[in-house]
Short mmCIF file of C-alpha atoms in Angstrom, two decimals:
data_model
loop_
_atom_site.label_atom_id
_atom_site.label_comp_id
_atom_site.label_asym_id
_atom_site.label_seq_id
_atom_site.Cartn_x
_atom_site.Cartn_y
_atom_site.Cartn_z
CA LYS U 1 -76.48 30.79 43.04
CA GLN U 2 -75.61 31.16 46.71
CA GLU U 3 -78.55 31.94 48.99
CA VAL U 4 -77.77 33.24 52.48
CA THR U 5 -80.43 33.43 55.18
CA GLN U 6 -80.20 35.05 58.59
CA ILE U 7 -82.56 34.29 61.44
CA PRO U 8 -83.96 36.09 63.34
CA ALA U 9 -84.43 39.32 61.39
CA ALA U 10 -84.52 41.29 64.64
CA LEU U 11 -83.64 40.66 68.26
CA SER U 12 -84.12 42.71 71.43
CA VAL U 13 -82.47 41.66 74.67
CA PRO U 14 -81.67 43.19 78.06
CA GLU U 15 -78.09 44.16 78.73
CA GLY U 16 -75.95 41.26 79.93
CA GLU U 17 -77.78 38.57 78.02
CA ASN U 18 -75.91 36.42 75.51
CA LEU U 19 -76.80 36.82 71.83
CA VAL U 20 -77.06 34.02 69.28
CA LEU U 21 -77.31 34.98 65.60
CA ASN U 22 -77.83 32.37 62.92
CA CYS U 23 -76.72 32.25 59.31
CA SER U 24 -77.40 29.51 56.78
CA PHE U 25 -76.21 29.12 53.19
CA THR U 26 -77.01 26.79 50.32
CA ASP U 27 -73.66 26.24 48.58
CA SER U 28 -70.84 24.84 50.73
CA ALA U 29 -68.15 25.57 48.12
CA ILE U 30 -66.89 28.68 49.89
CA TYR U 31 -63.44 30.00 50.79
CA ASN U 32 -64.57 31.51 54.04
CA LEU U 33 -67.40 33.28 55.83
CA GLN U 34 -67.27 36.77 57.28
CA TRP U 35 -69.41 38.39 59.93
CA PHE U 36 -69.88 42.15 59.66
CA ARG U 37 -71.43 44.83 61.80
CA GLN U 38 -73.30 47.78 60.29
CA ASP U 39 -74.33 50.83 62.30
CA PRO U 40 -77.12 53.06 60.91
CA GLY U 41 -75.90 55.14 57.99
CA LYS U 42 -72.46 53.59 58.09
CA GLY U 43 -70.42 51.09 56.11
CA LEU U 44 -69.60 47.53 57.13
CA THR U 45 -67.05 46.67 59.77
CA SER U 46 -65.51 43.20 59.61
CA LEU U 47 -65.88 41.35 62.91
CA LEU U 48 -64.68 37.83 62.26
CA LEU U 49 -63.51 35.73 59.35
CA ILE U 50 -63.80 31.94 59.55
CA GLN U 51 -61.73 30.05 57.03
CA SER U 52 -63.31 27.05 55.32
CA SER U 53 -60.82 24.82 57.13
CA GLN U 54 -61.81 26.20 60.54
CA ARG U 55 -64.70 25.30 62.83
CA GLU U 56 -64.69 28.47 64.90
CA GLN U 57 -63.06 31.82 65.46
CA THR U 58 -62.98 34.03 68.53
CA SER U 59 -62.38 37.71 69.13
CA GLY U 60 -63.03 39.09 72.61
CA ARG U 61 -66.71 38.57 73.46
CA LEU U 62 -67.43 37.31 69.95
CA ASN U 63 -67.30 33.69 68.86
CA ALA U 64 -68.34 32.38 65.48
CA SER U 65 -68.73 28.78 64.41
CA LEU U 66 -68.87 27.29 60.93
CA ASP U 67 -70.29 23.97 59.77
CA LYS U 68 -69.77 23.88 56.02
CA SER U 69 -71.36 20.48 55.52
CA SER U 70 -74.67 21.65 56.94
CA GLY U 71 -74.34 25.18 55.57
CA ARG U 72 -74.54 26.96 58.91
CA SER U 73 -72.69 29.57 60.90
CA THR U 74 -73.54 31.02 64.29
CA LEU U 75 -72.30 34.22 65.89
CA TYR U 76 -72.31 34.32 69.68
CA ILE U 77 -71.93 37.61 71.54
CA ALA U 78 -71.36 37.16 75.25
CA ALA U 79 -72.61 39.54 77.93
CA SER U 80 -74.25 41.98 75.52
CA GLN U 81 -73.92 45.74 75.99
CA PRO U 82 -75.98 48.65 74.59
CA GLY U 83 -73.03 49.43 72.31
CA ASP U 84 -73.59 46.07 70.60
CA SER U 85 -76.84 47.43 69.12
CA ALA U 86 -76.40 47.27 65.34
CA THR U 87 -77.22 45.14 62.31
CA TYR U 88 -75.10 42.02 61.94
CA LEU U 89 -74.52 40.56 58.50
CA CYS U 90 -72.97 37.28 57.46
CA ALA U 91 -71.43 36.79 54.04
CA THR U 92 -70.04 33.75 52.26
CA ASN U 93 -67.00 34.23 50.06
CA ASP U 94 -66.45 32.23 46.87
CA TYR U 95 -64.44 35.11 45.29
CA LYS U 96 -67.37 37.49 45.79
CA LEU U 97 -69.39 38.00 48.94
CA SER U 98 -73.01 36.86 49.14
CA PHE U 99 -74.88 38.48 52.00
CA GLY U 100 -77.78 37.61 54.20
CA ALA U 101 -80.37 40.29 54.95
CA GLY U 102 -78.97 40.76 58.45
CA THR U 103 -80.13 40.58 62.05
CA THR U 104 -80.89 43.89 63.74
CA VAL U 105 -79.93 43.71 67.41
CA THR U 106 -81.14 46.03 70.14
CA VAL U 107 -79.59 45.73 73.59
CA ARG U 108 -81.69 47.48 76.23
CA ALA U 109 -79.91 49.17 79.12
CA GLY B 1 -54.48 54.57 52.29
CA ALA B 2 -55.47 53.14 55.66
CA GLY B 3 -58.87 51.97 54.50
CA VAL B 4 -61.27 51.91 51.57
CA SER B 5 -62.27 55.46 50.72
CA GLN B 6 -65.43 56.42 48.82
CA SER B 7 -66.52 59.78 47.52
CA PRO B 8 -68.76 61.61 47.69
CA SER B 9 -70.32 60.42 50.93
CA ASN B 10 -73.68 61.84 49.86
CA LYS B 11 -74.99 62.74 46.43
CA VAL B 12 -78.36 64.23 45.53
CA THR B 13 -79.10 64.35 41.83
CA GLU B 14 -82.04 65.09 39.58
CA LYS B 15 -83.72 62.31 37.69
CA GLY B 16 -82.13 61.90 34.27
CA LYS B 17 -78.70 63.21 35.24
CA ASP B 18 -75.53 61.13 35.15
CA VAL B 19 -73.53 60.47 38.34
CA GLU B 20 -70.07 59.15 39.08
CA LEU B 21 -69.15 57.42 42.32
CA ARG B 22 -65.53 56.89 43.25
CA CYS B 23 -63.79 54.14 45.22
CA ASP B 24 -60.18 54.22 46.36
CA PRO B 25 -59.25 50.72 47.62
CA ILE B 26 -56.68 49.77 50.20
CA SER B 27 -53.23 50.11 48.65
CA GLY B 28 -52.11 46.86 47.07
CA HIS B 29 -55.53 45.24 47.01
CA THR B 30 -56.09 43.71 43.59
CA ALA B 31 -59.74 42.76 44.03
CA LEU B 32 -62.44 45.44 44.14
CA TYR B 33 -66.19 45.04 44.47
CA TRP B 34 -69.23 47.29 44.18
CA TYR B 35 -72.42 46.52 46.09
CA ARG B 36 -75.74 48.33 46.40
CA GLN B 37 -77.89 48.52 49.51
CA SER B 38 -81.40 49.81 49.00
CA LEU B 39 -83.56 50.95 51.93
CA GLY B 40 -84.57 47.93 53.96
CA GLN B 41 -82.86 45.56 51.53
CA GLY B 42 -79.80 43.39 51.72
CA LEU B 43 -76.53 43.99 49.91
CA GLU B 44 -76.77 43.39 46.19
CA PHE B 45 -73.59 42.50 44.26
CA LEU B 46 -72.95 44.71 41.24
CA ILE B 47 -69.48 44.06 39.82
CA TYR B 48 -66.11 42.50 40.66
CA PHE B 49 -62.70 43.67 39.42
CA GLN B 50 -59.46 41.74 39.51
CA GLY B 51 -56.82 44.27 38.60
CA ASN B 52 -58.29 46.40 35.80
CA SER B 53 -60.50 43.71 34.33
CA ALA B 54 -64.04 42.83 35.39
CA PRO B 55 -64.55 39.08 35.16
CA ASP B 56 -67.96 39.34 36.79
CA LYS B 57 -70.32 42.19 36.00
CA SER B 58 -73.40 40.05 36.30
CA GLY B 59 -74.98 42.20 39.00
CA LEU B 60 -75.19 45.45 37.04
CA PRO B 61 -78.97 46.03 36.89
CA SER B 62 -79.12 47.70 33.46
CA ASP B 63 -76.94 49.14 30.71
CA ARG B 64 -77.24 52.53 32.43
CA PHE B 65 -74.71 51.21 34.94
CA SER B 66 -71.03 50.90 34.10
CA ALA B 67 -67.78 50.75 36.03
CA GLU B 68 -64.13 51.00 35.29
CA ARG B 69 -60.91 50.62 37.17
CA THR B 70 -57.63 52.19 36.14
CA GLY B 71 -54.07 51.48 37.23
CA GLY B 72 -55.31 48.59 39.32
CA SER B 73 -56.43 51.12 41.89
CA VAL B 74 -59.26 53.68 41.78
CA SER B 75 -62.62 52.60 40.45
CA THR B 76 -65.52 54.69 39.19
CA LEU B 77 -69.14 53.53 39.06
CA THR B 78 -71.18 55.55 36.58
CA ILE B 79 -74.95 55.65 36.46
CA GLN B 80 -76.41 57.30 33.39
CA ARG B 81 -79.87 58.85 33.18
CA THR B 82 -80.53 58.22 36.86
CA GLN B 83 -83.94 57.00 37.97
CA GLN B 84 -85.57 57.21 41.39
CA GLU B 85 -85.13 53.46 41.89
CA ASP B 86 -81.36 54.01 41.72
CA SER B 87 -81.54 55.71 45.13
CA ALA B 88 -79.49 53.55 47.48
CA VAL B 89 -76.21 53.33 49.33
CA TYR B 90 -73.40 52.19 47.04
CA LEU B 91 -70.66 50.33 48.87
CA CYS B 92 -67.20 49.46 47.67
CA ALA B 93 -64.96 46.73 49.07
CA SER B 94 -61.43 45.57 48.36
CA SER B 95 -59.36 42.52 49.20
CA GLN B 96 -55.96 41.05 48.51
CA LEU B 97 -55.76 37.38 47.59
CA ALA B 98 -54.12 35.76 50.58
CA VAL B 99 -52.22 32.52 51.07
CA PRO B 100 -53.98 30.35 51.96
CA ARG B 101 -56.82 31.67 49.85
CA ASP B 102 -59.44 31.07 52.48
CA SER B 103 -57.89 33.74 54.68
CA THR B 104 -58.73 36.45 52.11
CA GLU B 105 -60.65 39.19 53.91
CA ALA B 106 -62.77 41.93 52.37
CA PHE B 107 -62.86 45.49 53.72
CA PHE B 108 -65.61 47.99 53.00
CA GLY B 109 -65.74 51.73 52.58
CA GLN B 110 -68.33 53.95 54.25
CA GLY B 111 -70.47 54.10 51.16
CA THR B 112 -72.02 56.78 48.98
CA ARG B 113 -75.65 57.57 49.69
CA LEU B 114 -77.29 58.43 46.37
CA THR B 115 -80.66 60.17 46.31
CA VAL B 116 -82.40 60.73 42.99
CA VAL B 117 -85.11 63.40 43.15
#
């Protein structure tokens, strides 16, 4: 059974600082890994998908890396803004998604 | 539709009543998933549909929970004789098997918040 862990559970930074969110997983037999954002009381918004054949993926200020052999992914958010405050979830996909518990980010203005 | 649609968005029910939650996936998506998110908890997998069949229902917590999907589209999650521990947000996701397979992306609805009183 896939186990996904996200560290840290919570993070508070001043505006402008770069964010580093970590995700680790136990089973490397995955198709891909997705990073999601969840705002309070809302559903999940897909941020980035990294295919198993890729090492990283970028979208705007977001960059995600994937190292399947070591079972790790990292989401980098550059120059954080208060609007980045949310919970970030990573999920491995081996036909169904297995989620970590998330990292709750607060960006202070 | 443009995205995954779930209804109702909120449901308050009395303990012991049955409830039905609906998911309308993105048009053409053959895979559909139900997840549950309890307060302060992570997302818990419930069931996976491919077309109208459910090859993985291993996450359904008890026989009070059932789900069906008709016409390869809309899915209904039914909870019978609801209990207070069933209170949670129920999320639905859909995806379409892509080529290559590792580019398959899942999209989520806004969820149904179920409160059992």
